[in-house]
PDB file of C-alpha atoms and ligand atoms in Angstrom:
ATOM      1  CA  UNK A   1       7.440  44.975-137.747  1.00  0.00           C
ATOM      2  CA  UNK A   2       9.750  47.160-136.247  1.00  0.00           C
ATOM      3  CA  UNK A   3      10.488  50.657-136.821  1.00  0.00           C
ATOM      4  CA  UNK A   4      13.647  51.954-138.380  1.00  0.00           C
ATOM      5  CA  UNK A   5      14.202  54.715-135.832  1.00  0.00           C
ATOM      6  CA  UNK A   6      13.900  55.254-132.172  1.00  0.00           C
ATOM      7  CA  UNK A   7      11.832  58.049-130.385  1.00  0.00           C
ATOM      8  CA  UNK A   8      13.704  59.854-127.578  1.00  0.00           C
ATOM      9  CA  UNK A   9      11.214  61.034-125.188  1.00  0.00           C
ATOM     10  CA  UNK A  10      11.661  65.446-125.252  1.00  0.00           C
ATOM     11  CA  UNK A  11       9.064  66.153-122.983  1.00  0.00           C
ATOM     12  CA  UNK A  12       7.213  64.395-120.483  1.00  0.00           C
ATOM     13  CA  UNK A  13       3.142  63.726-120.264  1.00  0.00           C
ATOM     14  CA  UNK A  14       3.631  65.497-117.132  1.00  0.00           C
ATOM     15  CA  UNK A  15       5.008  68.140-118.135  1.00  0.00           C
ATOM     16  CA  UNK A  16       2.647  69.067-120.992  1.00  0.00           C
ATOM     17  CA  UNK A  17      -0.212  68.583-118.659  1.00  0.00           C
ATOM     18  CA  UNK A  18       1.346  71.179-115.881  1.00  0.00           C
ATOM     19  CA  UNK A  19       2.033  73.697-118.897  1.00  0.00           C
ATOM     20  CA  UNK A  20      -1.552  73.178-120.089  1.00  0.00           C
ATOM     21  CA  UNK A  21      -2.817  74.166-117.017  1.00  0.00           C
ATOM     22  CA  UNK A  22      -0.584  76.975-116.993  1.00  0.00           C
ATOM     23  CA  UNK A  23      -1.495  78.530-120.275  1.00  0.00           C
ATOM     24  CA  UNK A  24      -4.894  78.256-119.718  1.00  0.00           C
ATOM     25  CA  UNK A  25      -4.606  80.042-115.985  1.00  0.00           C
ATOM     26  CA  UNK A  26      -3.283  82.886-119.190  1.00  0.00           C
ATOM     27  CA  UNK A  27      -5.997  82.150-121.302  1.00  0.00           C
ATOM     28  CA  UNK A  28      -8.965  81.830-118.981  1.00  0.00           C
ATOM     29  CA  UNK A  29      -7.430  85.545-117.305  1.00  0.00           C
ATOM     30  CA  UNK A  30      -7.881  86.915-120.628  1.00  0.00           C
ATOM     31  CA  UNK A  31     -11.217  85.838-122.126  1.00  0.00           C
ATOM     32  CA  UNK A  32     -13.343  85.119-118.791  1.00  0.00           C
ATOM     33  CA  UNK A  33     -15.342  88.156-119.729  1.00  0.00           C
ATOM     34  CA  UNK A  34     -16.134  87.073-123.358  1.00  0.00           C
ATOM     35  CA  UNK A  35     -18.715  84.831-124.445  1.00  0.00           C
ATOM     36  CA  UNK A  36     -17.350  84.946-127.642  1.00  0.00           C
ATOM     37  CA  UNK A  37     -14.332  83.048-127.967  1.00  0.00           C
ATOM     38  CA  UNK A  38     -14.025  80.437-130.908  1.00  0.00           C
ATOM     39  CA  UNK A  39     -11.059  77.549-130.410  1.00  0.00           C
ATOM     40  CA  UNK A  40      -9.822  76.804-133.624  1.00  0.00           C
ATOM     41  CA  UNK A  41      -7.388  73.781-133.952  1.00  0.00           C
ATOM     42  CA  UNK A  42      -4.786  73.022-137.034  1.00  0.00           C
ATOM     43  CA  UNK A  43      -5.640  69.726-138.315  1.00  0.00           C
ATOM     44  CA  UNK A  44      -4.363  67.196-137.757  1.00  0.00           C
ATOM     45  CA  UNK A  45      -1.392  67.940-135.567  1.00  0.00           C
ATOM     46  CA  UNK A  46      -3.190  69.871-132.805  1.00  0.00           C
ATOM     47  CA  UNK A  47      -6.388  67.359-132.160  1.00  0.00           C
ATOM     48  CA  UNK A  48      -4.877  65.620-129.011  1.00  0.00           C
ATOM     49  CA  UNK A  49      -3.773  69.515-127.814  1.00  0.00           C
ATOM     50  CA  UNK A  50      -7.300  70.964-128.650  1.00  0.00           C
ATOM     51  CA  UNK A  51      -8.630  68.310-126.982  1.00  0.00           C
ATOM     52  CA  UNK A  52      -6.380  68.642-123.662  1.00  0.00           C
ATOM     53  CA  UNK A  53      -6.685  72.496-123.634  1.00  0.00           C
ATOM     54  CA  UNK A  54     -10.594  73.248-124.213  1.00  0.00           C
ATOM     55  CA  UNK A  55     -10.822  70.411-121.038  1.00  0.00           C
ATOM     56  CA  UNK A  56      -8.639  72.322-119.081  1.00  0.00           C
ATOM     57  CA  UNK A  57      -9.654  75.826-120.119  1.00  0.00           C
ATOM     58  CA  UNK A  58     -13.359  75.105-119.136  1.00  0.00           C
ATOM     59  CA  UNK A  59     -14.855  78.214-120.829  1.00  0.00           C
ATOM     60  CA  UNK A  60     -17.965  78.495-122.956  1.00  0.00           C
ATOM     61  CA  UNK A  61     -16.357  78.261-125.852  1.00  0.00           C
ATOM     62  CA  UNK A  62     -17.045  76.762-129.531  1.00  0.00           C
ATOM     63  CA  UNK A  63     -14.379  74.711-131.158  1.00  0.00           C
ATOM     64  CA  UNK A  64     -13.903  74.797-135.061  1.00  0.00           C
ATOM     65  CA  UNK A  65     -10.846  73.368-137.191  1.00  0.00           C
ATOM     66  CA  UNK A  66      -9.199  74.335-140.153  1.00  0.00           C
ATOM     67  CA  UNK A  67      -7.039  71.806-142.036  1.00  0.00           C
ATOM     68  CA  UNK A  68      -4.114  73.674-144.223  1.00  0.00           C
ATOM     69  CA  UNK A  69      -1.223  71.758-146.584  1.00  0.00           C
ATOM     70  CA  UNK A  70       1.992  71.819-145.484  1.00  0.00           C
ATOM     71  CA  UNK A  71       3.541  73.004-148.498  1.00  0.00           C
ATOM     72  CA  UNK A  72       3.247  71.224-151.927  1.00  0.00           C
ATOM     73  CA  UNK A  73       6.624  71.139-152.814  1.00  0.00           C
ATOM     74  CA  UNK A  74       9.135  71.603-149.703  1.00  0.00           C
ATOM     75  CA  UNK A  75      11.780  74.098-151.446  1.00  0.00           C
ATOM     76  CA  UNK A  76      12.819  76.730-149.082  1.00  0.00           C
ATOM     77  CA  UNK A  77      11.407  79.208-151.557  1.00  0.00           C
ATOM     78  CA  UNK A  78       8.206  78.988-152.408  1.00  0.00           C
ATOM     79  CA  UNK A  79       6.136  78.323-148.217  1.00  0.00           C
ATOM     80  CA  UNK A  80       2.739  78.333-149.977  1.00  0.00           C
ATOM     81  CA  UNK A  81      -0.009  77.171-147.463  1.00  0.00           C
ATOM     82  CA  UNK A  82      -3.568  76.145-148.738  1.00  0.00           C
ATOM     83  CA  UNK A  83      -6.758  75.649-147.109  1.00  0.00           C
ATOM     84  CA  UNK A  84      -7.660  72.097-147.392  1.00  0.00           C
ATOM     85  CA  UNK A  85     -10.611  72.400-144.739  1.00  0.00           C
ATOM     86  CA  UNK A  86     -11.921  75.651-144.161  1.00  0.00           C
ATOM     87  CA  UNK A  87     -13.907  76.581-140.830  1.00  0.00           C
ATOM     88  CA  UNK A  88     -17.831  75.657-140.593  1.00  0.00           C
ATOM     89  CA  UNK A  89     -18.923  78.550-138.205  1.00  0.00           C
ATOM     90  CA  UNK A  90     -18.536  82.515-138.846  1.00  0.00           C
ATOM     91  CA  UNK A  91     -15.897  84.314-136.908  1.00  0.00           C
ATOM     92  CA  UNK A  92     -16.550  87.518-137.748  1.00  0.00           C
ATOM     93  CA  UNK A  93     -17.125  89.756-134.609  1.00  0.00           C
ATOM     94  CA  UNK A  94     -15.783  86.931-132.258  1.00  0.00           C
ATOM     95  CA  UNK A  95     -12.666  86.951-130.259  1.00  0.00           C
ATOM     96  CA  UNK A  96     -10.755  83.602-131.728  1.00  0.00           C
ATOM     97  CA  UNK A  97      -7.740  81.586-130.521  1.00  0.00           C
ATOM     98  CA  UNK A  98      -5.649  79.573-133.035  1.00  0.00           C
ATOM     99  CA  UNK A  99      -4.325  76.509-131.554  1.00  0.00           C
ATOM    100  CA  UNK A 100      -1.300  75.212-133.744  1.00  0.00           C
ATOM    101  CA  UNK A 101       0.491  71.762-132.519  1.00  0.00           C
ATOM    102  CA  UNK A 102       4.342  73.408-134.121  1.00  0.00           C
ATOM    103  CA  UNK A 103       5.758  76.020-135.375  1.00  0.00           C
ATOM    104  CA  UNK A 104       8.318  75.729-136.942  1.00  0.00           C
ATOM    105  CA  UNK A 105       8.804  77.977-139.906  1.00  0.00           C
ATOM    106  CA  UNK A 106       6.378  80.322-138.868  1.00  0.00           C
ATOM    107  CA  UNK A 107       4.408  80.356-142.462  1.00  0.00           C
ATOM    108  CA  UNK A 108       1.630  78.365-141.544  1.00  0.00           C
ATOM    109  CA  UNK A 109       0.373  80.459-138.616  1.00  0.00           C
ATOM    110  CA  UNK A 110       1.274  83.859-140.342  1.00  0.00           C
ATOM    111  CA  UNK A 111      -0.906  82.573-143.759  1.00  0.00           C
ATOM    112  CA  UNK A 112      -3.405  81.172-140.814  1.00  0.00           C
ATOM    113  CA  UNK A 113      -3.970  84.562-138.722  1.00  0.00           C
ATOM    114  CA  UNK A 114      -4.008  86.690-142.187  1.00  0.00           C
ATOM    115  CA  UNK A 115      -6.390  84.414-143.717  1.00  0.00           C
ATOM    116  CA  UNK A 116      -8.675  84.718-140.182  1.00  0.00           C
ATOM    117  CA  UNK A 117      -8.165  87.917-140.145  1.00  0.00           C
ATOM    118  CA  UNK A 118     -10.140  88.765-143.467  1.00  0.00           C
ATOM    119  CA  UNK A 119     -12.816  87.903-142.021  1.00  0.00           C
ATOM    120  CA  UNK A 120     -13.298  90.207-139.446  1.00  0.00           C
ATOM    121  CA  UNK A 121     -13.201  88.605-136.340  1.00  0.00           C
ATOM    122  CA  UNK A 122     -13.031  91.052-132.708  1.00  0.00           C
ATOM    123  CA  UNK A 123      -9.507  89.400-132.208  1.00  0.00           C
ATOM    124  CA  UNK A 124      -6.854  87.181-132.999  1.00  0.00           C
ATOM    125  CA  UNK A 125      -4.519  85.232-130.389  1.00  0.00           C
ATOM    126  CA  UNK A 126      -2.363  82.826-131.023  1.00  0.00           C
ATOM    127  CA  UNK A 127      -1.329  79.679-128.610  1.00  0.00           C
ATOM    128  CA  UNK A 128       1.065  76.697-130.147  1.00  0.00           C
ATOM    129  CA  UNK A 129       2.259  73.486-128.210  1.00  0.00           C
ATOM    130  CA  UNK A 130       5.677  73.746-129.326  1.00  0.00           C
ATOM    131  CA  UNK A 131       8.198  75.986-131.862  1.00  0.00           C
ATOM    132  CA  UNK A 132      11.413  75.675-133.193  1.00  0.00           C
ATOM    133  CA  UNK A 133      12.656  79.444-132.846  1.00  0.00           C
ATOM    134  CA  UNK A 134      16.206  78.865-134.561  1.00  0.00           C
ATOM    135  CA  UNK A 135      14.212  77.572-137.651  1.00  0.00           C
ATOM    136  CA  UNK A 136      11.836  81.266-137.515  1.00  0.00           C
ATOM    137  CA  UNK A 137      11.520  82.492-141.509  1.00  0.00           C
ATOM    138  CA  UNK A 138       8.421  85.235-140.619  1.00  0.00           C
ATOM    139  CA  UNK A 139       7.812  87.125-137.535  1.00  0.00           C
ATOM    140  CA  UNK A 140       4.665  85.787-135.995  1.00  0.00           C
ATOM    141  CA  UNK A 141       3.485  86.099-132.405  1.00  0.00           C
ATOM    142  CA  UNK A 142       2.977  83.318-130.456  1.00  0.00           C
ATOM    143  CA  UNK A 143       0.526  84.660-127.731  1.00  0.00           C
ATOM    144  CA  UNK A 144       0.346  81.335-125.526  1.00  0.00           C
ATOM    145  CA  UNK A 145       3.224  79.234-126.102  1.00  0.00           C
ATOM    146  CA  UNK A 146       3.765  75.861-124.397  1.00  0.00           C
ATOM    147  CA  UNK A 147       7.661  75.591-125.335  1.00  0.00           C
ATOM    148  CA  UNK A 148      10.528  75.982-127.157  1.00  0.00           C
ATOM    149  CA  UNK A 149      12.799  73.198-128.749  1.00  0.00           C
ATOM    150  CA  UNK A 150      15.543  72.249-130.620  1.00  0.00           C
ATOM    151  CA  UNK A 151      15.681  72.336-134.471  1.00  0.00           C
ATOM    152  CA  UNK A 152      14.895  68.257-134.830  1.00  0.00           C
ATOM    153  CA  UNK A 153      11.975  65.825-135.876  1.00  0.00           C
ATOM    154  CA  UNK A 154       9.358  65.809-133.414  1.00  0.00           C
ATOM    155  CA  UNK A 155       6.729  63.248-133.037  1.00  0.00           C
ATOM    156  CA  UNK A 156       4.154  62.404-130.517  1.00  0.00           C
ATOM    157  CA  UNK A 157       0.827  63.969-128.824  1.00  0.00           C
ATOM    158  CA  UNK A 158      -0.808  64.178-131.830  1.00  0.00           C
ATOM    159  CA  UNK A 159       2.262  64.836-134.281  1.00  0.00           C
ATOM    160  CA  UNK A 160       3.081  62.190-136.864  1.00  0.00           C
ATOM    161  CA  UNK A 161       5.944  60.966-138.532  1.00  0.00           C
ATOM    162  CA  UNK A 162       4.829  60.100-141.928  1.00  0.00           C
ATOM    163  CA  UNK A 163       1.478  59.576-140.434  1.00  0.00           C
ATOM    164  CA  UNK A 164       2.937  57.154-137.576  1.00  0.00           C
ATOM    165  CA  UNK A 165       3.788  57.667-133.423  1.00  0.00           C
ATOM    166  CA  UNK A 166       0.815  60.550-133.107  1.00  0.00           C
ATOM    167  CA  UNK A 167      -1.016  58.589-130.151  1.00  0.00           C
ATOM    168  CA  UNK A 168       2.175  58.422-128.407  1.00  0.00           C
ATOM    169  CA  UNK A 169       1.156  60.542-124.871  1.00  0.00           C
ATOM    170  CA  UNK A 170       5.147  62.508-124.958  1.00  0.00           C
ATOM    171  CA  UNK A 171       6.666  64.962-127.790  1.00  0.00           C
ATOM    172  CA  UNK A 172       9.652  62.587-128.657  1.00  0.00           C
ATOM    173  CA  UNK A 173      12.831  62.996-131.056  1.00  0.00           C
ATOM    174  CA  UNK A 174      12.809  61.031-134.030  1.00  0.00           C
ATOM    175  CA  UNK A 175      16.481  59.048-133.811  1.00  0.00           C
ATOM    176  CA  UNK A 176      17.635  56.870-136.539  1.00  0.00           C
ATOM    177  CA  UNK A 177      18.528  53.475-135.260  1.00  0.00           C
ATOM    178  CA  UNK A 178      22.044  52.594-135.051  1.00  0.00           C
TER     179      UNK A 178
HETATM  180  P1  5GP B   1       5.686  75.991-140.425  1.00  0.00           P
HETATM  181  O1  5GP B   1       4.468  76.496-141.779  1.00  0.00           O
HETATM  182  O2  5GP B   1       5.415  76.587-139.537  1.00  0.00           O
HETATM  183  O3  5GP B   1       7.686  76.312-141.463  1.00  0.00           O
HETATM  184  O4  5GP B   1       5.495  74.342-140.360  1.00  0.00           O
HETATM  185  C1  5GP B   1       4.309  74.159-139.254  1.00  0.00           C
HETATM  186  C2  5GP B   1       3.402  72.944-139.535  1.00  0.00           C
HETATM  187  O5  5GP B   1       5.462  72.009-140.112  1.00  0.00           O
HETATM  188  C3  5GP B   1       3.364  72.313-138.476  1.00  0.00           C
HETATM  189  O6  5GP B   1       2.420  71.832-138.507  1.00  0.00           O
HETATM  190  C4  5GP B   1       3.849  70.535-138.728  1.00  0.00           C
HETATM  191  O7  5GP B   1       2.631  70.305-139.895  1.00  0.00           O
HETATM  192  C5  5GP B   1       4.972  70.493-139.758  1.00  0.00           C
HETATM  193  N1  5GP B   1       6.191  70.132-138.883  1.00  0.00           N
HETATM  194  C6  5GP B   1       6.992  71.585-138.590  1.00  0.00           C
HETATM  195  N2  5GP B   1       8.005  70.323-137.757  1.00  0.00           N
HETATM  196  C7  5GP B   1       7.525  69.275-137.384  1.00  0.00           C
HETATM  197  C8  5GP B   1       7.937  68.279-136.704  1.00  0.00           C
HETATM  198  O8  5GP B   1       9.087  68.574-135.866  1.00  0.00           O
HETATM  199  N3  5GP B   1       6.947  67.552-136.342  1.00  0.00           N
HETATM  200  C9  5GP B   1       5.656  67.088-137.323  1.00  0.00           C
HETATM  201  N4  5GP B   1       5.207  66.251-136.580  1.00  0.00           N
HETATM  202  N5  5GP B   1       5.471  68.375-137.832  1.00  0.00           N
HETATM  203  C10 5GP B   1       6.526  69.289-138.174  1.00  0.00           C
END
């Protein structure tokens, strides 16, 4: 069945790989002295990104995952984030790098940082593959950012549209068929 929309490539697989190399060089510099780094991926959208990131990183790390709900109702006012799957390991006293697929309004990442900090880690740093800067509603710092993108719905490289398109090797913008 053909899908009722097209996908226009926004960021090629090659550009993603090149940017990940650059980000990992920065992350390696910051964390090469620590044997405590825990990389926390946010399910489900970050699963492809985190897989490429940690292999390129090539540091002794642990990997854990969190799953947070997208807002129960999508009204602008109630930006409530809920944890659907919690961490497996303890992070007290550990250095934590949270890996998000996409920062849109910033509410999810901000909530997760607060939640992680309540477990008394040594530090919490943030990494996101893409960010829609013009959609920001809260002030949240991304320490390691792949790309700023326009305010469009993007898919691929782990990101979905109605659970489809996660396996595309590039990031593309959903465009309705004419
Ligand atoms: P925020 O809390 O920053 O507004 O939203 C972050 C979450 O919204 C992401 O983790 C992702 O699940 C979802 N999201 C926002 N924009 C997009 C998009 O363009 N494509 C996809 N696939 N998910 C998005």
